[in-house]
Amino acid sequence: MGVSTSREEKGIAVVTVDFPPVNALPVAGWFALADAVRAAGRDPEVRCVVLTAEGRGFNAGVDIKEIQADDGHGTLLGANSGCAEAFAAVYECEVPVVAAVQGFCLGGGIGLVGNADAIVASEDAVFGLPELDRGALGAATHLARLVPQHLMRALYYTARTASAAELHAHGSVWRVVTREELRAAALELAREIAAKDGRLLRLAKAALNGIDPVDVRRSYRFEQGFTFEAGLSGVGDRVRGTFGSSGGSGSSGSSRKEGA
């Protein structure tokens, strides 16, 4: 349980997240993930990082129960800061990051994959932001890197999800494979990347980030200000309090194809 790093092949570091049962990360988990990705990127022997997860799904966002257990705002602020650091670590990693996504990729998961350089997904992967059903806001910055603007808004307002096949059609997912093939497919792409000159790869990553039309760190932190405003106003706690209840707003987030 936690965040681990392995070196399975030359030039490739695999950072694995494992927080059962659904990979909803506590505050400490987000910071641990940020540290692991940054450390991998700083290693001169590493030319590509593969970001993966154990279990049923890639990432279910922040640990809502940890926030609910805090009578104050400390955990909410910690989650905000931890997410910001983890997302930035992926984006600012000195070498390319390939995300290997299975099952659900929700909330904070979108922040991670939206900042990755490439995404390989299993056929059962779904991507979405249930933030409005969790009493929060954020990561629209990253969802907008995966789908066109109007689709992003519709997904955000409805808390629905898009499938791996849909994201592949939009060009944001590199390849869709079976769950059994996921790890091998991600490593195959990473291996192709890692075969390039390490110095040139680092220069290329810096160059691509430098021409990015959106400052993802600033944009996401702007969004988070509204999350905290929702918390101070009480609406965040009220909506978050329905999380996990039968028929509550925390039960949505189905595929956008359902009922369409």
XYZ file of N, CA and C in Angstrom:
780
model
N 0.844 -1.204 0.000
C 0.000 0.000 0.000
C 0.871 1.242 0.000
N 0.508 2.234 -0.835
C 1.263 3.464 -0.907
C 1.743 3.734 -2.318
N 2.891 4.389 -2.432
C 3.479 4.714 -3.733
C 4.856 4.064 -3.801
N 5.129 3.347 -4.878
C 6.413 2.667 -5.023
C 6.988 2.932 -6.405
N 8.306 2.785 -6.511
C 8.994 2.976 -7.787
C 9.849 1.760 -8.081
N 9.756 1.259 -9.311
C 10.562 0.112 -9.722
C 11.271 0.439 -11.034
N 12.384 -0.240 -11.271
C 13.160 -0.054 -12.503
C 13.188 -1.395 -13.215
N 12.170 -1.658 -13.995
C 12.028 -2.968 -14.620
C 12.849 -3.101 -15.893
N 13.099 -1.990 -16.564
C 13.867 -1.989 -17.799
C 14.796 -0.790 -17.812
N 15.862 -0.863 -18.578
C 16.811 0.224 -18.661
C 16.141 1.488 -19.179
N 16.327 2.577 -18.446
C 15.795 3.867 -18.864
C 14.359 4.125 -18.483
N 13.677 3.148 -17.867
C 12.250 3.295 -17.545
C 12.021 3.135 -16.047
N 11.379 4.111 -15.446
C 10.967 4.019 -14.042
C 9.453 3.857 -14.003
N 8.981 2.884 -13.256
C 7.540 2.650 -13.112
C 7.114 3.097 -11.719
N 6.276 4.117 -11.663
C 5.741 4.615 -10.399
C 4.333 4.043 -10.243
N 4.126 3.297 -9.170
C 2.860 2.597 -8.966
C 2.139 3.103 -7.720
N 0.860 3.391 -7.877
C 0.003 3.854 -6.779
C -0.858 2.687 -6.314
N -0.933 2.494 -5.002
C -1.730 1.388 -4.461
C -2.347 1.812 -3.132
N -3.560 2.356 -3.198
C -4.316 2.743 -2.013
C -5.691 2.089 -2.088
N -5.785 0.812 -1.695
C -7.073 0.115 -1.762
C -8.104 0.773 -0.842
N -9.405 0.617 -1.171
C -9.907 -0.262 -2.229
C -10.043 0.392 -3.599
N -10.023 1.751 -3.689
C -10.320 2.382 -4.979
C -9.274 3.408 -5.412
N -8.126 3.432 -4.745
C -7.100 4.424 -5.059
C -7.633 5.854 -4.946
N -8.375 6.099 -3.862
C -8.727 7.469 -3.473
C -7.628 7.898 -2.514
N -6.794 8.829 -2.918
C -5.573 9.123 -2.178
C -5.800 10.077 -1.002
N -5.219 9.760 0.146
C -5.225 10.698 1.268
C -4.242 11.823 0.976
N -4.248 12.838 1.811
C -3.357 13.979 1.596
C -1.907 13.524 1.457
N -1.445 12.697 2.380
C -0.059 12.232 2.347
C 0.251 11.465 1.071
N -0.740 10.781 0.526
C -0.542 10.002 -0.685
C -0.240 10.871 -1.893
N -0.916 12.022 -1.988
C -0.666 12.929 -3.106
C 0.760 13.477 -3.058
N 1.212 13.842 -1.870
C 2.581 14.348 -1.735
C 3.603 13.249 -2.009
N 3.306 12.019 -1.571
C 4.209 10.900 -1.832
C 4.321 10.630 -3.330
N 3.207 10.738 -4.029
C 3.204 10.542 -5.473
C 4.037 11.625 -6.160
N 3.848 12.874 -5.720
C 4.627 13.977 -6.288
C 6.118 13.736 -6.097
N 6.507 13.325 -4.899
C 7.926 13.082 -4.598
C 8.493 11.965 -5.475
N 7.718 10.904 -5.661
C 8.183 9.759 -6.436
C 8.389 10.119 -7.907
N 7.447 10.864 -8.473
C 7.558 11.245 -9.884
C 8.724 12.201 -10.086
N 8.874 13.165 -9.183
C 9.983 14.115 -9.314
C 11.335 13.405 -9.171
N 11.421 12.486 -8.229
C 12.672 11.748 -8.029
C 13.024 10.924 -9.260
N 12.021 10.291 -9.860
C 12.263 9.496 -11.058
C 12.750 10.381 -12.202
N 12.139 11.545 -12.343
C 12.523 12.444 -13.418
C 13.919 13.017 -13.256
N 14.353 13.173 -12.006
C 15.685 13.725 -11.741
C 16.802 12.698 -11.958
N 16.462 11.425 -11.954
C 17.454 10.371 -12.112
C 18.023 10.418 -13.535
N 19.313 10.660 -13.676
C 19.897 10.771 -15.030
C 19.807 9.491 -15.839
N 19.558 8.363 -15.187
C 19.452 7.091 -15.894
C 18.048 6.847 -16.446
N 17.102 7.671 -16.027
C 15.708 7.485 -16.443
C 15.398 8.371 -17.646
N 14.766 7.775 -18.641
C 14.384 8.519 -19.841
C 12.878 8.561 -20.051
N 12.153 7.763 -19.298
C 10.692 7.774 -19.373
C 10.121 7.226 -18.067
N 9.033 7.796 -17.619
C 8.336 7.334 -16.414
C 6.983 6.768 -16.816
N 6.660 5.592 -16.312
C 5.333 5.009 -16.502
C 4.581 5.150 -15.184
N 3.432 5.793 -15.241
C 2.597 5.977 -14.055
C 1.456 4.982 -14.109
N 1.396 4.112 -13.117
C 0.396 3.046 -13.121
C -0.217 2.894 -11.737
N -1.203 2.013 -11.618
C -1.884 1.808 -10.346
C -2.335 0.365 -10.219
N -2.375 -0.099 -8.997
C -2.897 -1.432 -8.708
C -4.410 -1.350 -8.513
N -5.065 -2.499 -8.625
C -6.475 -2.561 -8.251
C -7.464 -2.347 -9.382
N -8.715 -2.134 -8.974
C -9.829 -2.057 -9.923
C -9.752 -0.844 -10.834
N -9.265 0.268 -10.286
C -9.232 1.485 -11.076
C -7.956 2.267 -10.874
N -7.676 3.147 -11.818
C -6.453 3.935 -11.793
C -6.437 4.943 -10.654
N -7.525 5.694 -10.503
C -7.562 6.723 -9.458
C -8.995 7.201 -9.263
N -9.409 7.305 -8.004
C -10.752 7.784 -7.680
C -10.718 9.171 -7.050
N -9.596 9.867 -7.193
C -9.510 11.226 -6.670
C -9.043 11.267 -5.230
N -9.514 12.267 -4.506
C -9.107 12.446 -3.107
C -9.936 11.542 -2.200
N -9.423 11.325 -1.013
C -10.129 10.516 -0.016
C -11.187 11.396 0.656
N -12.420 11.298 0.179
C -13.515 12.130 0.696
C -13.736 11.887 2.183
N -13.610 10.650 2.618
C -13.847 10.332 4.028
C -12.829 11.016 4.926
N -11.597 11.173 4.443
C -10.592 11.876 5.227
C -10.995 13.342 5.410
N -11.549 13.938 4.371
C -12.003 15.336 4.455
C -13.207 15.446 5.371
N -14.138 14.501 5.254
C -15.350 14.534 6.075
C -15.033 14.395 7.563
N -13.948 13.699 7.885
C -13.588 13.467 9.288
C -12.948 14.684 9.951
N -12.636 15.703 9.158
C -11.984 16.908 9.675
C -13.026 17.994 9.897
N -13.162 18.451 11.135
C -14.144 19.499 11.445
C -13.728 20.859 10.898
N -12.455 21.021 10.598
C -11.969 22.287 10.064
C -11.706 22.203 8.570
N -10.800 23.051 8.096
C -10.495 23.084 6.669
C -9.093 22.567 6.359
N -8.384 22.068 7.373
C -7.004 21.646 7.182
C -6.838 20.539 6.155
N -7.695 19.535 6.210
C -7.567 18.417 5.273
C -7.942 18.833 3.866
N -8.951 19.684 3.733
C -9.330 20.184 2.415
C -8.184 20.972 1.794
N -7.570 21.833 2.590
C -6.426 22.601 2.099
C -5.262 21.679 1.761
N -5.056 20.647 2.598
C -3.989 19.691 2.329
C -4.223 18.936 1.036
N -5.479 18.535 0.794
C -5.811 17.832 -0.441
C -5.588 18.735 -1.644
N -5.987 20.010 -1.507
C -5.770 20.973 -2.585
C -4.291 21.082 -2.923
N -3.473 21.262 -1.910
C -2.032 21.424 -2.118
C -1.395 20.138 -2.645
N -1.809 18.998 -2.082
C -1.254 17.726 -2.506
C -1.569 17.419 -3.963
N -2.812 17.655 -4.356
C -3.191 17.437 -5.756
C -2.392 18.346 -6.674
N -2.297 19.620 -6.288
C -1.560 20.573 -7.115
C -0.118 20.132 -7.309
N 0.492 19.625 -6.242
C 1.883 19.185 -6.332
C 2.027 17.919 -7.179
N 1.104 16.982 -7.027
C 1.178 15.738 -7.808
C 0.953 16.007 -9.294
N -0.038 16.835 -9.598
C -0.293 17.153 -11.003
C 0.906 17.865 -11.614
N 1.462 18.828 -10.861
C 2.616 19.581 -11.356
C 3.828 18.680 -11.529
N 3.989 17.709 -10.633
C 5.129 16.799 -10.723
C 5.084 16.004 -12.021
N 3.897 15.593 -12.420
C 3.751 14.857 -13.682
C 4.069 15.777 -14.860
N 3.490 16.961 -14.842
C 3.693 17.906 -15.941
C 5.147 18.347 -16.032
N 5.747 18.634 -14.878
C 7.110 19.176 -14.842
C 8.189 18.091 -14.784
N 7.792 16.833 -14.769
C 8.775 15.748 -14.768
C 9.762 15.983 -15.903
N 11.028 15.802 -15.639
C 12.057 16.143 -16.614
C 12.071 15.253 -17.844
N 11.395 14.106 -17.735
C 11.294 13.180 -18.870
C 9.815 12.891 -19.140
N 9.491 12.363 -20.311
C 8.097 12.048 -20.622
C 7.477 11.073 -19.626
N 6.183 11.271 -19.376
C 5.408 10.407 -18.479
C 4.299 9.733 -19.280
N 4.258 8.419 -19.218
C 3.202 7.636 -19.858
C 2.270 7.123 -18.763
N 0.987 7.454 -18.835
C 0.010 6.981 -17.862
C -0.655 5.710 -18.385
N -0.694 4.673 -17.556
C -1.362 3.414 -17.897
C -2.640 3.341 -17.075
N -3.789 3.478 -17.721
C -5.057 3.676 -17.018
C -6.002 2.498 -17.199
N -6.471 1.952 -16.079
C -7.480 0.907 -16.111
C -8.681 1.333 -15.270
N -9.840 0.791 -15.620
C -11.029 1.067 -14.813
C -11.361 2.542 -14.745
N -11.630 3.020 -13.545
C -12.049 4.415 -13.380
C -10.860 5.356 -13.214
N -10.980 6.499 -13.860
C -10.006 7.586 -13.725
C -10.837 8.836 -13.469
N -10.973 9.190 -12.195
C -11.917 10.228 -11.798
C -11.233 11.316 -10.971
N -11.787 12.518 -11.016
C -11.293 13.595 -10.160
C -9.806 13.815 -10.321
N -9.064 13.559 -9.243
C -7.621 13.730 -9.268
C -6.935 12.891 -10.315
N -7.546 11.785 -10.691
C -6.979 10.958 -11.753
C -6.903 11.720 -13.066
N -7.909 12.557 -13.322
C -7.903 13.375 -14.531
C -6.761 14.376 -14.484
N -6.480 14.917 -13.291
C -5.358 15.832 -13.149
C -4.041 15.178 -13.497
N -3.892 13.911 -13.134
C -2.661 13.178 -13.420
C -2.523 12.870 -14.907
N -3.550 12.255 -15.490
C -3.428 11.850 -16.892
C -3.494 13.046 -17.837
N -4.223 14.098 -17.429
C -4.294 15.287 -18.262
C -2.954 15.981 -18.375
N -2.089 15.776 -17.396
C -0.749 16.358 -17.413
C 0.313 15.391 -17.907
N -0.066 14.134 -18.153
C 0.894 13.154 -18.670
C 1.208 13.473 -20.134
N 2.293 12.901 -20.614
C 2.674 13.123 -22.011
C 1.948 12.180 -22.958
N 1.571 11.016 -22.466
C 0.852 10.049 -23.290
C 0.033 9.151 -22.372
N -1.060 8.612 -22.929
C -1.959 7.761 -22.155
C -2.212 6.479 -22.916
N -2.027 5.361 -22.235
C -2.459 4.056 -22.736
C -3.555 3.592 -21.794
N -4.673 3.120 -22.325
C -5.820 2.784 -21.474
C -6.374 1.414 -21.800
N -6.943 0.780 -20.792
C -7.633 -0.489 -21.011
C -9.029 -0.213 -21.549
N -9.622 -1.222 -22.153
C -10.930 -1.053 -22.783
C -12.002 -0.639 -21.800
N -11.837 -0.990 -20.525
C -12.855 -0.679 -19.525
C -12.607 0.656 -18.825
N -11.620 1.411 -19.268
C -11.296 2.676 -18.609
C -12.349 3.744 -18.912
N -12.704 4.506 -17.881
C -13.612 5.636 -18.040
C -12.988 6.848 -17.365
N -13.237 8.023 -17.927
C -12.604 9.248 -17.474
C -13.669 10.298 -17.177
N -13.569 10.944 -16.012
C -14.558 11.969 -15.705
C -14.261 12.733 -14.434
N -15.011 13.807 -14.255
C -14.885 14.664 -13.079
C -16.215 14.729 -12.337
N -16.372 13.948 -11.259
C -17.592 14.003 -10.457
C -17.539 15.121 -9.418
N -16.769 16.166 -9.677
C -16.517 17.194 -8.673
C -17.799 17.862 -8.176
N -18.727 18.157 -9.068
C -19.951 18.827 -8.639
C -20.793 17.944 -7.729
N -20.583 16.646 -7.794
C -21.269 15.723 -6.902
C -20.489 15.479 -5.617
N -19.316 16.072 -5.506
C -18.460 15.890 -4.338
C -18.263 17.185 -3.559
N -18.996 18.223 -3.933
C -18.885 19.497 -3.222
C -17.584 20.213 -3.502
N -17.031 20.004 -4.694
C -15.733 20.598 -5.016
C -15.731 21.067 -6.462
N -14.644 21.690 -6.853
C -14.408 22.098 -8.232
C -12.945 21.795 -8.542
N -12.592 21.820 -9.809
C -11.193 21.612 -10.154
C -10.968 20.563 -11.208
N -9.784 20.624 -11.831
C -9.291 19.701 -12.852
C -9.985 19.835 -14.201
N -10.832 20.877 -14.362
C -11.331 21.178 -15.706
C -10.153 21.551 -16.598
N -9.143 22.155 -15.996
C -7.896 22.468 -16.698
C -7.358 21.233 -17.411
N -7.408 20.098 -16.745
C -6.810 18.883 -17.272
C -7.767 18.110 -18.175
N -9.057 18.141 -17.853
C -10.036 17.491 -18.723
C -10.051 18.173 -20.088
N -9.814 19.488 -20.105
C -9.788 20.233 -21.362
C -8.610 19.837 -22.242
N -7.633 19.140 -21.666
C -6.503 18.645 -22.447
C -6.812 17.280 -23.061
N -7.954 16.698 -22.670
C -8.323 15.360 -23.136
C -9.461 15.366 -24.150
N -10.371 16.343 -24.038
C -11.537 16.397 -24.918
C -11.769 17.837 -25.371
N -12.533 18.034 -26.442
C -12.836 19.393 -26.898
C -13.606 20.193 -25.847
N -13.563 21.512 -25.989
C -14.103 22.429 -25.001
C -15.563 22.177 -24.634
N -16.444 22.032 -25.613
C -17.860 21.881 -25.289
C -18.160 20.528 -24.661
N -17.448 19.495 -25.089
C -17.614 18.196 -24.446
C -17.105 18.261 -23.016
N -15.982 18.934 -22.808
C -15.458 19.096 -21.448
C -16.507 19.731 -20.540
N -17.151 20.789 -21.014
C -18.152 21.474 -20.194
C -19.350 20.575 -19.898
N -19.815 19.851 -20.897
C -20.960 18.965 -20.678
C -20.611 17.858 -19.687
N -19.410 17.274 -19.830
C -18.987 16.240 -18.893
C -18.852 16.807 -17.485
N -18.343 18.009 -17.379
C -18.125 18.636 -16.070
C -19.453 18.933 -15.374
N -20.388 19.527 -16.112
C -21.673 19.901 -15.516
C -22.518 18.687 -15.129
N -22.404 17.599 -15.885
C -23.228 16.419 -15.628
C -22.545 15.383 -14.748
N -21.234 15.504 -14.570
C -20.426 14.522 -13.840
C -20.428 13.161 -14.523
N -20.695 13.141 -15.814
C -20.648 11.894 -16.563
C -19.218 11.566 -16.982
N -19.021 10.380 -17.501
C -17.688 9.934 -17.910
C -17.622 9.686 -19.411
N -16.408 9.696 -19.919
C -16.147 9.330 -21.307
C -15.300 8.059 -21.303
N -15.484 7.221 -22.295
C -14.768 5.951 -22.354
C -13.387 6.126 -22.972
N -12.561 5.106 -22.797
C -11.228 5.114 -23.401
C -11.348 5.200 -24.922
N -12.328 4.512 -25.484
C -12.513 4.542 -26.937
C -12.849 5.953 -27.411
N -13.685 6.657 -26.653
C -14.031 8.029 -27.024
C -12.812 8.946 -26.972
N -11.997 8.806 -25.935
C -10.802 9.632 -25.836
C -9.790 9.272 -26.914
N -9.740 8.007 -27.290
C -8.867 7.594 -28.390
C -9.314 8.266 -29.679
N -10.623 8.368 -29.880
C -11.155 9.020 -31.079
C -10.807 10.509 -31.104
N -10.683 11.114 -29.915
C -10.306 12.530 -29.826
C -8.796 12.721 -29.900
N -8.046 11.621 -29.889
C -6.606 11.698 -30.019
C -5.844 11.843 -28.728
N -6.526 11.822 -27.599
C -5.834 12.016 -26.321
C -5.350 10.712 -25.696
N -5.911 9.590 -26.102
C -5.411 8.287 -25.660
C -4.636 7.667 -26.815
N -3.406 7.277 -26.557
C -2.523 6.746 -27.593
C -3.010 5.401 -28.097
N -3.399 4.533 -27.149
C -3.776 3.179 -27.527
C -4.740 2.602 -26.519
N -5.716 1.823 -26.991
C -6.666 1.134 -26.125
C -6.444 -0.366 -26.270
N -6.252 -1.033 -25.139
C -5.944 -2.459 -25.150
C -6.785 -3.162 -24.081
N -6.692 -4.477 -24.022
C -7.363 -5.202 -22.947
C -6.640 -4.899 -21.641
N -7.312 -5.149 -20.543
C -6.679 -4.904 -19.250
C -5.426 -5.768 -19.082
N -5.474 -6.968 -19.593
C -4.331 -7.873 -19.480
C -3.125 -7.355 -20.265
N -3.368 -6.588 -21.299
C -2.291 -6.082 -22.151
C -1.791 -4.700 -21.729
N -2.453 -4.093 -20.749
C -2.194 -2.691 -20.432
C -0.748 -2.413 -20.052
N -0.242 -3.150 -19.104
C 1.114 -2.877 -18.631
C 2.141 -3.055 -19.752
N 1.982 -4.112 -20.517
C 2.915 -4.368 -21.611
C 2.835 -3.274 -22.667
N 1.625 -2.799 -22.943
C 1.460 -1.749 -23.951
C 2.082 -0.436 -23.489
N 1.914 -0.111 -22.206
C 2.513 1.113 -21.667
C 4.036 1.020 -21.699
N 4.563 -0.138 -21.338
C 6.017 -0.333 -21.358
C 6.561 -0.319 -22.786
N 5.776 -0.808 -23.722
C 6.201 -0.788 -25.121
C 6.397 0.646 -25.604
N 5.442 1.529 -25.293
C 5.568 2.937 -25.663
C 6.730 3.583 -24.928
N 6.841 3.301 -23.626
C 7.935 3.861 -22.833
C 9.281 3.412 -23.367
N 9.360 2.163 -23.801
C 10.607 1.620 -24.340
C 11.010 2.349 -25.624
N 10.019 2.652 -26.449
C 10.299 3.389 -27.691
C 10.804 4.798 -27.384
N 10.181 5.434 -26.388
C 10.617 6.773 -25.981
C 12.013 6.723 -25.383
N 12.235 5.764 -24.485
C 13.507 5.656 -23.772
C 14.670 5.299 -24.684
N 14.386 4.863 -25.909
C 15.451 4.540 -26.856
C 16.101 5.796 -27.429
N 15.455 6.948 -27.229
C 16.009 8.206 -27.729
C 17.111 8.710 -26.796
N 17.878 9.678 -27.287
C 18.936 10.268 -26.475
C 18.336 10.940 -25.243
N 18.862 10.622 -24.071
C 18.298 11.143 -22.827
C 18.347 12.649 -22.721
N 19.432 13.256 -23.130
C 19.558 14.712 -23.064
C 18.557 15.386 -23.991
N 18.414 14.847 -25.187
C 17.461 15.423 -26.132
C 16.024 15.277 -25.636
N 15.722 14.146 -24.997
C 14.376 13.953 -24.447
C 14.055 15.016 -23.410
N 15.009 15.317 -22.549
C 14.792 16.327 -21.518
C 14.625 17.709 -22.131
N 15.405 17.987 -23.165
C 15.244 19.264 -23.849
C 13.889 19.334 -24.551
N 13.473 18.221 -25.138
C 12.189 18.175 -25.835
C 11.032 18.396 -24.866
N 11.113 17.762 -23.689
C 10.049 17.937 -22.695
C 9.960 19.397 -22.264
N 11.110 20.022 -21.999
C 11.124 21.427 -21.598
C 10.596 22.319 -22.714
N 10.938 22.004 -23.951
C 10.487 22.803 -25.087
C 8.979 22.703 -25.272
N 8.441 21.495 -25.178
C 7.002 21.313 -25.350
C 6.216 22.005 -24.242
N 6.700 21.904 -23.013
C 6.033 22.616 -21.920
C 6.101 24.125 -22.136
N 7.216 24.578 -22.707
C 7.394 26.008 -22.914
C 6.466 26.612 -23.944
N 5.997 25.793 -24.896
C 5.082 26.308 -25.921
C 3.630 25.952 -25.618
N 3.375 25.351 -24.449
C 2.004 25.004 -24.072
C 1.167 26.287 -23.968
N -0.020 26.324 -24.582
C -0.836 27.550 -24.541
C -1.457 27.850 -23.178
N -1.468 26.876 -22.272
C -2.082 27.064 -20.954
C -1.059 26.806 -19.859
N -0.978 27.712 -18.893
C -0.161 27.492 -17.697
C -0.983 26.604 -16.773
N -0.754 25.298 -16.828
C -1.628 24.364 -16.135
C -1.569 24.510 -14.623
N -0.422 24.865 -14.087
C -0.326 25.026 -12.638
C -1.175 26.222 -12.175
N -1.017 27.350 -12.835
C -1.770 28.544 -12.445
C -3.264 28.354 -12.682
N -3.606 27.740 -13.819
C -5.011 27.522 -14.157
C -5.697 26.636 -13.124
N -5.026 25.560 -12.718
C -5.620 24.653 -11.739
C -5.749 25.314 -10.370
N -4.742 26.071 -9.964
C -4.812 26.753 -8.672
C -5.939 27.787 -8.661
N -6.206 28.401 -9.797
C -7.342 29.316 -9.905
C -8.644 28.569 -9.654
N -8.791 27.402 -10.256
C -9.977 26.576 -10.029
C -10.122 26.219 -8.551
N -9.008 25.887 -7.917
C -9.064 25.454 -6.527
C -9.561 26.554 -5.592
N -9.364 27.798 -5.978
C -9.882 28.890 -5.160
C -11.392 28.804 -5.019
N -12.068 28.349 -6.071
C -13.518 28.215 -6.017
C -13.938 26.997 -5.197
N -13.088 25.975 -5.175
C -13.348 24.833 -4.300
C -13.348 25.284 -2.846
N -12.366 26.092 -2.476
C -12.298 26.558 -1.092
C -13.438 27.515 -0.791
N -13.826 28.325 -1.770
C -14.977 29.214 -1.581
C -16.241 28.404 -1.325
N -16.395 27.303 -2.061
C -17.550 26.430 -1.845
C -17.516 25.850 -0.439
N -16.301 25.540 0.044
C -16.172 25.014 1.397
C -16.529 26.043 2.449
N -16.057 27.262 2.274
C -16.342 28.316 3.250
C -17.826 28.683 3.272
N -18.480 28.614 2.116
C -19.894 28.977 2.049
C -20.801 27.904 2.636
N -20.277 26.701 2.813
C -21.072 25.609 3.360
C -21.644 24.678 2.317
N -21.700 25.119 1.050
C -22.301 24.277 0.026
C -21.432 23.055 -0.253
N -20.117 23.215 -0.138
C -19.237 22.073 -0.356
C -19.504 20.958 0.639
N -19.595 21.317 1.930
C -19.859 20.314 2.958
C -21.230 19.688 2.777
N -22.209 20.497 2.389
C -23.579 19.986 2.229
C -23.639 18.945 1.114
N -23.038 19.243 -0.030
C -23.064 18.303 -1.142
C -22.180 17.093 -0.843
N -21.018 17.348 -0.250
C -20.098 16.255 0.072
C -20.712 15.307 1.091
N -21.595 15.829 1.928
C -22.237 15.004 2.947
C -23.137 13.934 2.374
N -23.544 14.076 1.108
C -24.390 13.070 0.462
C -23.559 11.970 -0.190
N -22.241 12.123 -0.173
C -21.373 11.150 -0.840
C -21.563 9.762 -0.238
N -21.830 8.794 -1.106
C -21.990 7.418 -0.662
C -23.385 7.058 -0.209
N -24.287 8.050 -0.140
C -25.650 7.760 0.302
C -26.504 7.329 -0.882
N -27.448 6.485 -0.640
C -28.327 5.990 -1.694
C -29.157 7.131 -2.255
N -29.031 7.356 -3.566
C -29.812 8.398 -4.209
C -29.218 9.770 -4.056
N -28.123 9.901 -3.309
C -27.494 11.197 -3.140
C -26.702 11.576 -4.368
N -26.247 12.834 -4.409
C -25.523 13.296 -5.573
C -24.210 12.572 -5.735
N -23.727 11.937 -4.674
C -22.471 11.199 -4.770
C -22.597 9.899 -5.535
N -23.817 9.565 -6.009
C -23.978 8.289 -6.690
C -23.921 8.416 -8.199
N -23.752 9.636 -8.729
C -23.742 9.801 -10.183
C -22.353 9.622 -10.733
N -22.212 9.896 -12.032
C -20.917 9.754 -12.680
C -20.907 8.617 -13.677
N -22.102 8.262 -14.207
C -22.195 7.194 -15.186
C -21.711 7.666 -16.532
N -21.530 6.706 -17.452
C -21.090 7.048 -18.791
C -22.056 8.004 -19.434
N -21.534 8.926 -20.247
C -22.400 9.905 -20.880
C -23.298 9.260 -21.940
N -22.987 8.020 -22.316
C -23.829 7.347 -23.301
C -25.128 6.848 -22.687
N -25.137 6.686 -21.388
C -26.348 6.171 -20.741
C -27.440 7.236 -20.747
N -28.572 6.897 -21.264
C -29.695 7.806 -21.268
C -29.573 8.895 -22.309
N -28.570 8.798 -23.203
C -28.365 9.838 -24.211
C -29.368 9.683 -25.328
